[in-house]
mmCIF file of C-alpha atoms in Angstrom:
data_model
loop_
_atom_site.group_PDB
_atom_site.id
_atom_site.type_symbol
_atom_site.label_atom_id
_atom_site.label_comp_id
_atom_site.label_asym_id
_atom_site.label_seq_id
_atom_site.Cartn_x
_atom_site.Cartn_y
_atom_site.Cartn_z
ATOM 1 C CA ARG A 1 -19.704 -33.460 -25.155
ATOM 2 C CA ILE A 2 -20.151 -31.864 -21.923
ATOM 3 C CA THR A 3 -23.544 -30.160 -21.835
ATOM 4 C CA ALA A 4 -23.685 -28.606 -17.648
ATOM 5 C CA ALA A 5 -21.323 -27.786 -15.441
ATOM 6 C CA GLN A 6 -21.723 -26.756 -11.866
ATOM 7 C CA GLY A 7 -19.215 -26.722 -8.769
ATOM 8 C CA GLY A 8 -16.899 -29.877 -8.951
ATOM 9 C CA TRP A 9 -19.433 -31.946 -10.976
ATOM 10 C CA LEU A 10 -20.299 -32.046 -14.867
ATOM 11 C CA LYS A 11 -22.803 -33.340 -17.072
ATOM 12 C CA ASP A 12 -22.341 -35.283 -20.680
ATOM 13 C CA GLU A 13 -25.081 -35.226 -23.378
ATOM 14 C CA ASP A 14 -25.459 -38.912 -22.530
ATOM 15 C CA GLY A 15 -27.077 -37.882 -18.761
ATOM 16 C CA HIS A 16 -23.866 -39.170 -17.271
ATOM 17 C CA ASP A 17 -22.453 -37.039 -14.089
ATOM 18 C CA LEU A 18 -18.512 -37.070 -13.779
ATOM 19 C CA LEU A 19 -16.839 -35.860 -10.911
ATOM 20 C CA ASP A 20 -14.656 -33.051 -12.197
ATOM 21 C CA PHE A 21 -11.010 -32.891 -10.668
ATOM 22 C CA TRP A 22 -9.629 -31.304 -14.350
ATOM 23 C CA GLN A 23 -11.776 -28.481 -13.321
ATOM 24 C CA GLY A 24 -10.909 -25.806 -16.704
ATOM 25 C CA HIS A 25 -7.559 -26.642 -16.958
ATOM 26 C CA LEU A 26 -6.908 -26.197 -13.137
ATOM 27 C CA ALA A 27 -8.652 -23.012 -13.269
ATOM 28 C CA ASN A 28 -11.663 -23.100 -11.316
ATOM 29 C CA ILE A 29 -10.487 -22.826 -7.563
ATOM 30 C CA LEU A 30 -14.529 -22.168 -7.120
ATOM 31 C CA GLY A 31 -15.358 -24.746 -9.423
ATOM 32 C CA HIS A 32 -17.131 -24.937 -12.748
ATOM 33 C CA ASN A 33 -19.472 -21.392 -13.053
ATOM 34 C CA PRO A 34 -19.432 -19.847 -9.470
ATOM 35 C CA GLU A 35 -22.459 -17.719 -8.962
ATOM 36 C CA VAL A 36 -20.100 -15.074 -7.579
ATOM 37 C CA VAL A 37 -18.658 -14.549 -11.057
ATOM 38 C CA THR A 38 -21.505 -15.959 -13.517
ATOM 39 C CA SER A 39 -23.690 -13.416 -11.802
ATOM 40 C CA VAL A 40 -21.640 -10.029 -12.264
ATOM 41 C CA LEU A 41 -20.862 -10.839 -16.278
ATOM 42 C CA ALA A 42 -24.694 -11.693 -16.826
ATOM 43 C CA ARG A 43 -25.782 -8.144 -14.948
ATOM 44 C CA ALA A 44 -23.310 -6.321 -17.218
ATOM 45 C CA PHE A 45 -24.712 -8.172 -20.276
ATOM 46 C CA GLU A 46 -27.826 -7.149 -19.637
ATOM 47 C CA GLU A 47 -26.727 -3.654 -19.300
ATOM 48 C CA ARG A 48 -25.083 -3.851 -22.871
ATOM 49 C CA PHE A 49 -21.261 -4.413 -21.119
ATOM 50 C CA GLY A 50 -18.384 -7.015 -21.862
ATOM 51 C CA LEU A 51 -18.198 -7.520 -25.401
ATOM 52 C CA GLN A 52 -15.185 -6.306 -27.114
ATOM 53 C CA THR A 53 -14.948 -2.061 -27.443
ATOM 54 C CA GLY A 54 -11.565 -1.940 -28.253
ATOM 55 C CA PHE A 55 -11.067 0.777 -25.754
ATOM 56 C CA PRO A 56 -9.008 0.997 -22.544
ATOM 57 C CA ASP A 57 -10.794 0.323 -19.627
ATOM 58 C CA ARG A 58 -10.794 1.349 -16.058
ATOM 59 C CA LEU A 59 -10.518 -2.880 -15.342
ATOM 60 C CA GLN A 60 -7.438 -2.892 -16.457
ATOM 61 C CA VAL A 61 -5.752 -0.518 -13.381
ATOM 62 C CA GLU A 62 -8.214 -2.284 -10.769
ATOM 63 C CA CYS A 63 -7.149 -5.797 -11.665
ATOM 64 C CA ALA A 64 -3.442 -4.585 -12.126
ATOM 65 C CA GLN A 65 -3.852 -2.636 -8.840
ATOM 66 C CA VAL A 66 -4.844 -6.282 -7.123
ATOM 67 C CA LEU A 67 -2.229 -7.968 -8.719
ATOM 68 C CA CYS A 68 0.611 -5.495 -7.759
ATOM 69 C CA GLN A 69 -1.198 -5.313 -3.820
ATOM 70 C CA ARG A 70 -0.745 -9.136 -3.441
ATOM 71 C CA THR A 71 2.517 -10.444 -5.099
ATOM 72 C CA GLY A 72 5.035 -7.025 -5.332
ATOM 73 C CA ALA A 73 4.917 -6.303 -9.307
ATOM 74 C CA GLU A 74 5.319 -2.759 -9.678
ATOM 75 C CA ARG A 75 3.691 -3.092 -13.067
ATOM 76 C CA VAL A 76 1.453 -5.191 -15.068
ATOM 77 C CA ARG A 77 0.460 -6.300 -18.744
ATOM 78 C CA PHE A 78 -2.537 -8.573 -19.429
ATOM 79 C CA THR A 79 -2.813 -10.650 -23.034
ATOM 80 C CA THR A 80 -4.773 -13.867 -23.181
ATOM 81 C CA SER A 81 -3.035 -16.896 -22.482
ATOM 82 C CA GLY A 82 0.126 -18.761 -20.334
ATOM 83 C CA THR A 83 1.723 -19.521 -23.664
ATOM 84 C CA LEU A 84 1.362 -15.303 -24.376
ATOM 85 C CA ALA A 85 2.344 -14.109 -21.172
ATOM 86 C CA THR A 86 5.504 -16.348 -20.281
ATOM 87 C CA MET A 87 6.877 -15.863 -24.311
ATOM 88 C CA TYR A 88 6.412 -11.966 -23.728
ATOM 89 C CA ALA A 89 8.387 -12.413 -20.332
ATOM 90 C CA ILE A 90 10.791 -13.918 -21.957
ATOM 91 C CA MET A 91 10.918 -11.621 -24.532
ATOM 92 C CA LEU A 92 11.421 -8.472 -21.755
ATOM 93 C CA ALA A 93 13.994 -9.996 -20.489
ATOM 94 C CA ARG A 94 16.342 -10.605 -23.660
ATOM 95 C CA ALA A 95 15.903 -7.146 -24.395
ATOM 96 C CA PHE A 96 16.621 -6.255 -21.040
ATOM 97 C CA THR A 97 20.287 -8.405 -20.744
ATOM 98 C CA GLY A 98 20.796 -7.635 -24.470
ATOM 99 C CA ARG A 99 21.616 -12.111 -24.062
ATOM 100 C CA ASP A 100 20.142 -14.695 -26.305
ATOM 101 C CA MET A 101 20.136 -17.573 -24.096
ATOM 102 C CA VAL A 102 17.063 -18.988 -21.751
ATOM 103 C CA MET A 103 17.592 -21.702 -19.007
ATOM 104 C CA LYS A 104 14.298 -24.021 -17.945
ATOM 105 C CA VAL A 105 13.843 -26.858 -16.419
ATOM 106 C CA GLY A 106 13.380 -30.362 -17.513
ATOM 107 C CA GLY A 107 9.826 -31.145 -17.625
ATOM 108 C CA GLY A 108 8.598 -27.391 -16.898
ATOM 109 C CA TRP A 109 5.616 -26.476 -19.100
ATOM 110 C CA HIS A 110 5.602 -22.705 -20.533
ATOM 111 C CA GLY A 111 3.277 -23.039 -23.018
ATOM 112 C CA ALA A 112 3.344 -23.685 -26.591
ATOM 113 C CA GLN A 113 5.584 -20.625 -27.430
ATOM 114 C CA PRO A 114 9.487 -20.790 -28.731
ATOM 115 C CA TRP A 115 11.093 -21.106 -25.669
ATOM 116 C CA GLY A 116 8.956 -23.356 -24.262
ATOM 117 C CA LEU A 117 9.089 -26.437 -26.037
ATOM 118 C CA LYS A 118 12.516 -27.317 -25.388
ATOM 119 C CA GLY A 119 12.833 -29.886 -22.442
ATOM 120 C CA VAL A 120 8.812 -31.010 -21.767
ATOM 121 C CA GLY A 121 8.681 -34.527 -22.952
ATOM 122 C CA PHE A 122 10.738 -37.084 -21.674
ATOM 123 C CA LYS A 123 12.879 -39.516 -23.862
ATOM 124 C CA THR A 124 14.346 -42.672 -22.820
ATOM 125 C CA GLN A 125 17.413 -42.923 -25.349
ATOM 126 C CA LYS A 126 20.432 -42.658 -23.485
ATOM 127 C CA ASP A 127 21.557 -39.377 -22.024
ATOM 128 C CA VAL A 128 18.586 -37.792 -24.060
ATOM 129 C CA GLY A 129 16.013 -36.907 -20.856
ATOM 130 C CA PHE A 130 14.537 -33.660 -21.363
ATOM 131 C CA GLN A 131 16.963 -32.678 -23.796
ATOM 132 C CA HIS A 132 15.111 -32.391 -26.848
ATOM 133 C CA VAL A 133 13.130 -30.161 -28.698
ATOM 134 C CA ASP A 134 9.057 -31.528 -28.888
ATOM 135 C CA THR A 135 7.847 -29.810 -31.646
ATOM 136 C CA GLU A 136 9.154 -29.625 -35.601
ATOM 137 C CA GLY A 137 8.847 -26.164 -37.479
ATOM 138 C CA LEU A 138 11.514 -23.867 -35.212
ATOM 139 C CA PRO A 139 15.005 -22.955 -35.982
ATOM 140 C CA SER A 140 18.242 -24.851 -34.410
ATOM 141 C CA SER A 141 19.148 -21.841 -33.578
ATOM 142 C CA LEU A 142 16.246 -20.908 -31.718
ATOM 143 C CA THR A 143 16.157 -23.981 -29.337
ATOM 144 C CA ASP A 144 20.062 -24.646 -28.939
ATOM 145 C CA ALA A 145 19.733 -21.020 -27.162
ATOM 146 C CA VAL A 146 17.518 -22.693 -24.376
ATOM 147 C CA VAL A 147 19.708 -24.839 -21.969
ATOM 148 C CA VAL A 148 17.662 -27.407 -19.996
ATOM 149 C CA THR A 149 17.930 -27.781 -16.244
ATOM 150 C CA THR A 150 17.019 -29.937 -13.475
ATOM 151 C CA PHE A 151 14.319 -28.868 -11.160
ATOM 152 C CA ASN A 152 15.250 -29.050 -6.954
ATOM 153 C CA ASP A 153 18.767 -29.331 -7.997
ATOM 154 C CA PRO A 154 20.868 -26.715 -6.944
ATOM 155 C CA ASP A 155 23.737 -28.294 -7.265
ATOM 156 C CA ARG A 156 22.769 -28.947 -10.688
ATOM 157 C CA LEU A 157 21.021 -25.288 -11.278
ATOM 158 C CA ARG A 158 24.996 -23.333 -10.221
ATOM 159 C CA ASP A 159 26.513 -26.011 -12.414
ATOM 160 C CA HIS A 160 24.657 -24.472 -15.475
ATOM 161 C CA PHE A 161 24.983 -21.163 -14.235
ATOM 162 C CA ARG A 162 28.852 -21.212 -13.691
ATOM 163 C CA GLN A 163 28.703 -22.602 -17.724
ATOM 164 C CA TYR A 164 26.041 -20.051 -19.041
ATOM 165 C CA GLY A 165 25.133 -17.451 -16.407
ATOM 166 C CA ASP A 166 27.290 -14.740 -18.481
ATOM 167 C CA ARG A 167 25.084 -15.624 -21.761
ATOM 168 C CA LEU A 168 21.926 -16.575 -19.916
ATOM 169 C CA ALA A 169 18.825 -14.118 -20.351
ATOM 170 C CA CYS A 170 16.709 -15.522 -18.117
ATOM 171 C CA PHE A 171 15.939 -18.376 -16.036
ATOM 172 C CA ILE A 172 12.075 -19.298 -16.187
ATOM 173 C CA VAL A 173 10.802 -21.607 -13.461
ATOM 174 C CA GLU A 174 7.537 -23.006 -12.279
ATOM 175 C CA PRO A 175 7.996 -22.801 -8.113
ATOM 176 C CA PHE A 176 5.290 -25.708 -7.899
ATOM 177 C CA ILE A 177 5.490 -27.745 -11.170
ATOM 178 C CA GLY A 178 2.710 -28.547 -12.713
ATOM 179 C CA ALA A 179 2.487 -31.177 -15.914
ATOM 180 C CA GLY A 180 5.403 -31.707 -14.948
ATOM 181 C CA GLY A 181 4.519 -33.464 -12.133
ATOM 182 C CA ILE A 182 2.190 -31.613 -9.353
ATOM 183 C CA ILE A 183 5.808 -31.074 -7.703
ATOM 184 C CA ALA A 184 6.374 -28.197 -4.964
ATOM 185 C CA GLY A 185 10.143 -26.528 -5.501
ATOM 186 C CA THR A 186 11.781 -26.834 -1.932
ATOM 187 C CA ARG A 187 13.209 -23.068 -0.687
ATOM 188 C CA GLU A 188 16.615 -24.545 -1.119
ATOM 189 C CA TYR A 189 16.281 -24.640 -5.177
ATOM 190 C CA LEU A 190 14.155 -21.044 -5.560
ATOM 191 C CA GLN A 191 16.298 -19.477 -3.528
ATOM 192 C CA THR A 192 19.594 -20.914 -5.026
ATOM 193 C CA ALA A 193 18.088 -19.675 -8.499
ATOM 194 C CA ARG A 194 17.249 -16.008 -6.871
ATOM 195 C CA GLU A 195 20.814 -16.061 -5.102
ATOM 196 C CA LEU A 196 22.118 -17.128 -8.886
ATOM 197 C CA THR A 197 20.239 -14.787 -11.103
ATOM 198 C CA HIS A 198 21.158 -11.542 -9.143
ATOM 199 C CA GLN A 199 25.234 -13.175 -9.035
ATOM 200 C CA TYR A 200 25.114 -13.455 -12.832
ATOM 201 C CA GLY A 201 22.492 -10.332 -14.178
ATOM 202 C CA VAL A 202 19.942 -12.721 -15.186
ATOM 203 C CA VAL A 203 16.319 -12.234 -14.942
ATOM 204 C CA LEU A 204 14.793 -14.554 -12.679
ATOM 205 C CA ILE A 205 11.085 -15.518 -14.143
ATOM 206 C CA LEU A 206 8.881 -16.965 -12.264
ATOM 207 C CA ASP A 207 5.489 -19.023 -13.895
ATOM 208 C CA GLU A 208 2.932 -18.517 -11.678
ATOM 209 C CA VAL A 209 0.086 -19.454 -14.034
ATOM 210 C CA ILE A 210 -1.258 -22.818 -12.331
ATOM 211 C CA ALA A 211 0.915 -22.166 -8.692
ATOM 212 C CA GLY A 212 -0.578 -18.080 -8.522
ATOM 213 C CA PHE A 213 -3.705 -17.934 -6.394
ATOM 214 C CA ARG A 214 -3.854 -21.040 -5.594
ATOM 215 C CA PHE A 215 -2.484 -21.509 -2.228
ATOM 216 C CA ARG A 216 -2.652 -17.938 -1.760
ATOM 217 C CA ALA A 217 -4.712 -15.101 -3.109
ATOM 218 C CA GLY A 218 -1.359 -13.569 -4.348
ATOM 219 C CA ASP A 219 2.085 -15.439 -5.857
ATOM 220 C CA VAL A 220 3.553 -18.616 -4.271
ATOM 221 C CA GLY A 221 7.072 -17.104 -4.642
ATOM 222 C CA ALA A 222 6.339 -15.055 -1.758
ATOM 223 C CA LEU A 223 5.810 -18.165 0.466
ATOM 224 C CA TYR A 224 9.733 -18.451 -0.504
ATOM 225 C CA ASP A 225 10.195 -15.082 0.398
ATOM 226 C CA VAL A 226 11.746 -15.369 -3.545
ATOM 227 C CA GLN A 227 10.304 -11.822 -5.203
ATOM 228 C CA PRO A 228 11.069 -12.169 -9.041
ATOM 229 C CA ASP A 229 11.984 -10.135 -11.425
ATOM 230 C CA LEU A 230 8.937 -11.488 -13.800
ATOM 231 C CA ALA A 231 6.177 -13.605 -12.723
ATOM 232 C CA THR A 232 3.769 -14.597 -14.915
ATOM 233 C CA PHE A 233 -0.088 -15.228 -13.885
ATOM 234 C CA GLY A 234 -3.029 -17.022 -15.572
ATOM 235 C CA LYS A 235 -5.597 -19.849 -15.311
ATOM 236 C CA ILE A 236 -6.757 -18.950 -12.101
ATOM 237 C CA ILE A 237 -6.637 -15.286 -12.175
ATOM 238 C CA GLY A 238 -9.815 -15.044 -14.507
ATOM 239 C CA GLY A 239 -12.363 -16.285 -13.286
ATOM 240 C CA GLY A 240 -12.784 -18.860 -15.938
ATOM 241 C CA MET A 241 -12.641 -16.224 -18.334
ATOM 242 C CA PRO A 242 -8.884 -15.533 -20.563
ATOM 243 C CA VAL A 243 -6.886 -13.645 -19.089
ATOM 244 C CA SER A 244 -2.887 -13.286 -18.645
ATOM 245 C CA ALA A 245 -0.868 -11.035 -17.380
ATOM 246 C CA VAL A 246 2.976 -10.575 -17.195
ATOM 247 C CA ALA A 247 3.722 -8.469 -14.155
ATOM 248 C CA GLY A 248 7.497 -7.353 -12.467
ATOM 249 C CA ARG A 249 10.037 -4.649 -12.309
ATOM 250 C CA ALA A 250 9.382 -1.313 -13.676
ATOM 251 C CA ASP A 251 12.026 -1.062 -15.241
ATOM 252 C CA ILE A 252 12.181 -4.141 -17.119
ATOM 253 C CA MET A 253 7.954 -3.457 -17.709
ATOM 254 C CA GLY A 254 8.870 -0.300 -19.036
ATOM 255 C CA LEU A 255 10.383 -1.771 -22.238
ATOM 256 C CA VAL A 256 6.738 -2.007 -22.908
ATOM 257 C CA GLY A 257 6.821 1.414 -23.437
ATOM 258 C CA ARG A 258 6.018 3.505 -26.686
ATOM 259 C CA ASP A 259 9.206 5.357 -25.881
ATOM 260 C CA ALA A 260 11.755 3.381 -24.562
ATOM 261 C CA ASP A 261 14.774 2.308 -26.701
ATOM 262 C CA GLN A 262 14.612 -1.261 -26.580
ATOM 263 C CA ARG A 263 10.715 -1.357 -27.536
ATOM 264 C CA VAL A 264 9.594 -4.772 -26.914
ATOM 265 C CA LYS A 265 6.178 -5.365 -28.943
ATOM 266 C CA PHE A 266 4.299 -6.364 -26.581
ATOM 267 C CA SER A 267 0.579 -4.445 -27.912
ATOM 268 C CA GLY A 268 -2.303 -5.333 -29.627
ATOM 269 C CA GLY A 269 -3.956 -8.761 -29.810
ATOM 270 C CA THR A 270 -7.450 -8.127 -30.622
ATOM 271 C CA TYR A 271 -8.438 -9.630 -27.208
ATOM 272 C CA SER A 272 -5.623 -8.827 -24.991
ATOM 273 C CA ALA A 273 -7.882 -7.383 -21.967
ATOM 274 C CA HIS A 274 -11.307 -8.000 -22.899
ATOM 275 C CA PRO A 275 -13.421 -5.990 -20.770
ATOM 276 C CA ALA A 276 -15.562 -9.662 -19.875
ATOM 277 C CA SER A 277 -12.543 -11.366 -18.968
ATOM 278 C CA LEU A 278 -11.040 -8.574 -16.938
ATOM 279 C CA LEU A 279 -14.294 -7.903 -14.897
ATOM 280 C CA ALA A 280 -14.376 -11.728 -14.302
ATOM 281 C CA ALA A 281 -10.794 -11.288 -12.949
ATOM 282 C CA LYS A 282 -11.549 -8.654 -10.879
ATOM 283 C CA THR A 283 -14.800 -10.168 -9.012
ATOM 284 C CA LEU A 284 -13.012 -13.150 -8.942
ATOM 285 C CA MET A 285 -9.640 -12.282 -7.740
ATOM 286 C CA THR A 286 -11.411 -9.764 -4.902
ATOM 287 C CA TYR A 287 -13.351 -12.285 -3.695
ATOM 288 C CA LEU A 288 -9.965 -14.542 -2.658
ATOM 289 C CA VAL A 289 -8.316 -11.553 -0.924
ATOM 290 C CA ASP A 290 -11.950 -10.974 1.328
ATOM 291 C CA HIS A 291 -11.941 -14.730 1.617
ATOM 292 C CA GLU A 292 -8.565 -16.197 1.746
ATOM 293 C CA ASP A 293 -8.797 -17.645 5.503
ATOM 294 C CA GLU A 294 -11.849 -19.689 4.539
ATOM 295 C CA ILE A 295 -10.915 -21.098 1.431
ATOM 296 C CA TYR A 296 -7.173 -21.476 1.494
ATOM 297 C CA PRO A 297 -7.207 -23.670 4.528
ATOM 298 C CA ARG A 298 -10.280 -26.052 3.160
ATOM 299 C CA LEU A 299 -8.238 -26.570 0.278
ATOM 300 C CA ALA A 300 -4.981 -27.475 1.523
ATOM 301 C CA ARG A 301 -7.076 -30.084 4.082
ATOM 302 C CA LEU A 302 -9.073 -31.094 1.303
ATOM 303 C CA GLY A 303 -5.409 -32.102 -0.816
ATOM 304 C CA GLU A 304 -3.872 -33.286 1.879
ATOM 305 C CA LYS A 305 -7.290 -36.127 2.183
ATOM 306 C CA THR A 306 -7.263 -36.680 -1.061
ATOM 307 C CA ARG A 307 -3.918 -37.356 -1.312
ATOM 308 C CA ARG A 308 -3.738 -39.721 1.613
ATOM 309 C CA THR A 309 -7.011 -41.753 0.543
ATOM 310 C CA ILE A 310 -6.126 -41.840 -3.336
ATOM 311 C CA GLU A 311 -2.225 -43.808 -1.717
ATOM 312 C CA ALA A 312 -4.359 -45.304 0.887
ATOM 313 C CA VAL A 313 -6.430 -47.115 -1.278
ATOM 314 C CA PHE A 314 -3.993 -48.635 -3.803
ATOM 315 C CA ALA A 315 -2.390 -49.396 -1.146
ATOM 316 C CA GLN A 316 -4.821 -51.486 0.358
ATOM 317 C CA GLU A 317 -5.348 -53.483 -3.045
ATOM 318 C CA GLY A 318 -2.345 -54.016 -3.944
ATOM 319 C CA ILE A 319 -0.994 -51.615 -5.601
ATOM 320 C CA TYR A 320 1.957 -49.261 -4.475
ATOM 321 C CA ALA A 321 1.003 -45.329 -5.991
ATOM 322 C CA ARG A 322 2.146 -41.934 -4.686
ATOM 323 C CA CYS A 323 1.091 -38.873 -4.704
ATOM 324 C CA THR A 324 2.816 -35.872 -5.322
ATOM 325 C CA GLY A 325 1.378 -32.150 -4.335
ATOM 326 C CA ASN A 326 2.782 -32.188 -0.779
ATOM 327 C CA GLY A 327 4.154 -28.651 0.702
ATOM 328 C CA HIS A 328 7.180 -28.436 2.260
ATOM 329 C CA GLN A 329 9.582 -25.946 3.918
ATOM 330 C CA GLY A 330 6.806 -23.481 4.191
ATOM 331 C CA LEU A 331 4.664 -24.126 1.379
ATOM 332 C CA PRO A 332 1.820 -25.338 2.500
ATOM 333 C CA GLY A 333 0.298 -28.344 1.138
ATOM 334 C CA SER A 334 -1.672 -27.913 -2.215
ATOM 335 C CA SER A 335 -5.071 -28.535 -3.443
ATOM 336 C CA MET A 336 -3.661 -30.669 -6.749
ATOM 337 C CA PHE A 337 -2.703 -33.769 -6.850
ATOM 338 C CA MET A 338 -0.572 -36.598 -9.438
ATOM 339 C CA ILE A 339 -0.726 -40.343 -8.938
ATOM 340 C CA HIS A 340 2.098 -42.157 -9.830
ATOM 341 C CA PHE A 341 3.287 -45.358 -9.869
ATOM 342 C CA PRO A 342 6.750 -45.747 -8.609
ATOM 343 C CA TYR A 343 8.108 -49.263 -9.070
ATOM 344 C CA HIS A 344 10.321 -49.025 -5.635
ATOM 345 C CA GLU A 345 8.970 -47.615 -2.227
ATOM 346 C CA GLU A 346 12.691 -45.664 -1.729
ATOM 347 C CA ALA A 347 12.006 -43.770 -5.295
ATOM 348 C CA ARG A 348 12.368 -40.189 -5.046
ATOM 349 C CA LEU A 349 9.456 -38.175 -7.012
ATOM 350 C CA ASP A 350 11.520 -34.611 -6.905
ATOM 351 C CA SER A 351 11.340 -33.701 -9.957
ATOM 352 C CA PRO A 352 9.723 -34.354 -13.416
ATOM 353 C CA ASP A 353 12.787 -36.164 -14.408
ATOM 354 C CA ASP A 354 11.835 -38.378 -12.022
ATOM 355 C CA VAL A 355 8.482 -39.144 -12.023
ATOM 356 C CA SER A 356 8.378 -38.818 -16.293
ATOM 357 C CA ASP A 357 11.536 -41.700 -16.118
ATOM 358 C CA PRO A 358 9.781 -44.949 -17.073
ATOM 359 C CA SER A 359 12.442 -47.034 -15.440
ATOM 360 C CA VAL A 360 11.303 -45.300 -12.158
ATOM 361 C CA CYS A 361 7.725 -45.465 -12.445
ATOM 362 C CA ASP A 362 5.079 -46.389 -14.569
ATOM 363 C CA VAL A 363 4.376 -43.568 -16.681
ATOM 364 C CA SER A 364 2.042 -45.269 -19.391
ATOM 365 C CA LEU A 365 -0.014 -46.073 -16.522
ATOM 366 C CA THR A 366 -0.439 -42.633 -15.119
ATOM 367 C CA ARG A 367 -0.903 -40.822 -18.147
ATOM 368 C CA ASP A 368 -2.247 -43.097 -20.545
ATOM 369 C CA VAL A 369 -4.636 -46.210 -18.418
ATOM 370 C CA LEU A 370 -5.410 -43.801 -15.062
ATOM 371 C CA GLN A 371 -7.617 -41.863 -17.428
ATOM 372 C CA LEU A 372 -9.621 -43.725 -19.194
ATOM 373 C CA ALA A 373 -10.180 -46.355 -16.030
ATOM 374 C CA LEU A 374 -11.424 -43.593 -14.240
ATOM 375 C CA LEU A 375 -13.758 -42.033 -16.711
ATOM 376 C CA LEU A 376 -15.522 -45.421 -16.818
ATOM 377 C CA GLU A 377 -15.914 -44.726 -12.734
ATOM 378 C CA ASP A 378 -17.281 -41.197 -13.505
ATOM 379 C CA VAL A 379 -14.005 -39.513 -12.575
ATOM 380 C CA TYR A 380 -12.467 -37.201 -14.884
ATOM 381 C CA LEU A 381 -9.008 -36.016 -14.178
ATOM 382 C CA VAL A 382 -6.204 -35.723 -16.980
ATOM 383 C CA HIS A 383 -2.665 -37.554 -17.370
ATOM 384 C CA GLY A 384 -3.030 -38.474 -13.613
ATOM 385 C CA HIS A 385 -3.071 -35.185 -12.200
ATOM 386 C CA GLY A 386 -5.623 -32.636 -10.987
ATOM 387 C CA ALA A 387 -7.373 -29.818 -8.543
ATOM 388 C CA LEU A 388 -9.470 -29.509 -5.915
ATOM 389 C CA SER A 389 -12.149 -26.831 -5.989
ATOM 390 C CA PHE A 390 -14.182 -24.871 -3.158
ATOM 391 C CA SER A 391 -17.026 -26.282 -4.124
ATOM 392 C CA HIS A 392 -15.294 -30.394 -3.982
ATOM 393 C CA THR A 393 -16.334 -31.977 -0.527
ATOM 394 C CA GLU A 394 -15.349 -34.736 1.615
ATOM 395 C CA ALA A 395 -18.079 -36.654 -0.309
ATOM 396 C CA ASP A 396 -16.312 -36.408 -3.084
ATOM 397 C CA VAL A 397 -13.155 -37.406 -2.241
ATOM 398 C CA ASP A 398 -15.044 -40.462 -0.792
ATOM 399 C CA PHE A 399 -16.201 -40.913 -4.115
ATOM 400 C CA LEU A 400 -12.939 -40.483 -5.829
ATOM 401 C CA GLY A 401 -11.632 -42.812 -3.356
ATOM 402 C CA GLU A 402 -13.934 -45.949 -4.100
ATOM 403 C CA ALA A 403 -13.621 -45.501 -8.021
ATOM 404 C CA CYS A 404 -9.675 -45.536 -7.501
ATOM 405 C CA ARG A 405 -10.438 -48.889 -5.290
ATOM 406 C CA LYS A 406 -12.617 -49.992 -8.164
ATOM 407 C CA VAL A 407 -9.711 -49.310 -10.989
ATOM 408 C CA ALA A 408 -7.523 -51.166 -8.466
ATOM 409 C CA LEU A 409 -9.107 -54.126 -8.056
ATOM 410 C CA ARG A 410 -9.650 -54.075 -12.333
ATOM 411 C CA LEU A 411 -5.761 -53.173 -12.967
ATOM 412 C CA ARG A 412 -3.881 -55.489 -10.130
ATOM 413 C CA LYS A 413 -4.930 -58.305 -12.284
ATOM 414 C CA TYR A 414 -2.723 -57.052 -15.320
ATOM 415 C CA LEU A 415 0.321 -55.678 -12.922
#
């Protein structure tokens, strides 16, 4: 049980201090409980504002204005989780196009919603890979309507559009893969996706729940010169509070309106657009915009140092490790990282299909063993991946490096 969280560190009920790179499911870009947010919330509660009233509030408009200005979106709608945001985005796309089918990439995580639970986990059986559903309880007719393609493979993407393009409502993709491997999309891949969705009349949804406001004070799509039809945001924009958003074209978002002919029921939700959540969101997003030139270059430098430090430490102890999270083709390096253990130095780690395949990487070592081994060294990350916050320091990265060295010494006798 965690009893305190501040900056880059946690304290558990036994008094242990833990260096935390999980950072609230990668949401806390300033670290745990940043004063810039907590002081505003504390003052609001003292003034008897912040709990749900059930009334609209100007904070909805103010937060929407920030998102529109920083992402190129025309309209915004708020909800409470990334799962709901991606679900509503897909519903909007299906209503707008009148089509049923949805395409996603293998290993892409879009929350525990019906169209997102196919192609999440990798199965080793011949020809299965990501072509299966990761849950019971869904009708086969729904999951049959989900096409799974391969991340960062433009030729495969073209093949899938030739086969399914006129039946697809949307292509939903993370421009920077999160849980599936911490992997940046290539410029060629994302621009090909934009061209093909235009060609076939398919709604392009960029799921930026993880990537949004992680690389810059805005969307990451702009760094690829890709303007999606819809985008989803969450995690960072909430400032540590539960809020997410769907943002995009006015003609698609207009289907939410009460008078729309094909109305999408994107409403209700007792805690949607919650006052305290939106106050935190407005405060955090405004701070990131105002301090963009200070925050993001430093995070990128720390991210690069983290990845290189981890690789070097494992190499010094005779274990080959690779950290994903690098930028390329104009995308700056990220403040995220994931540790992989490929069997061969020439292995490509360009998609979840690569890093999730146990014939390519020691997947169990990354996702199971590493988390527990690092926890014994007072470092917390989940499934081999984590993120830097602005509160982390060079000394914290060195601490992580030394923890990885101790883990390598413990593990190498078994490898």
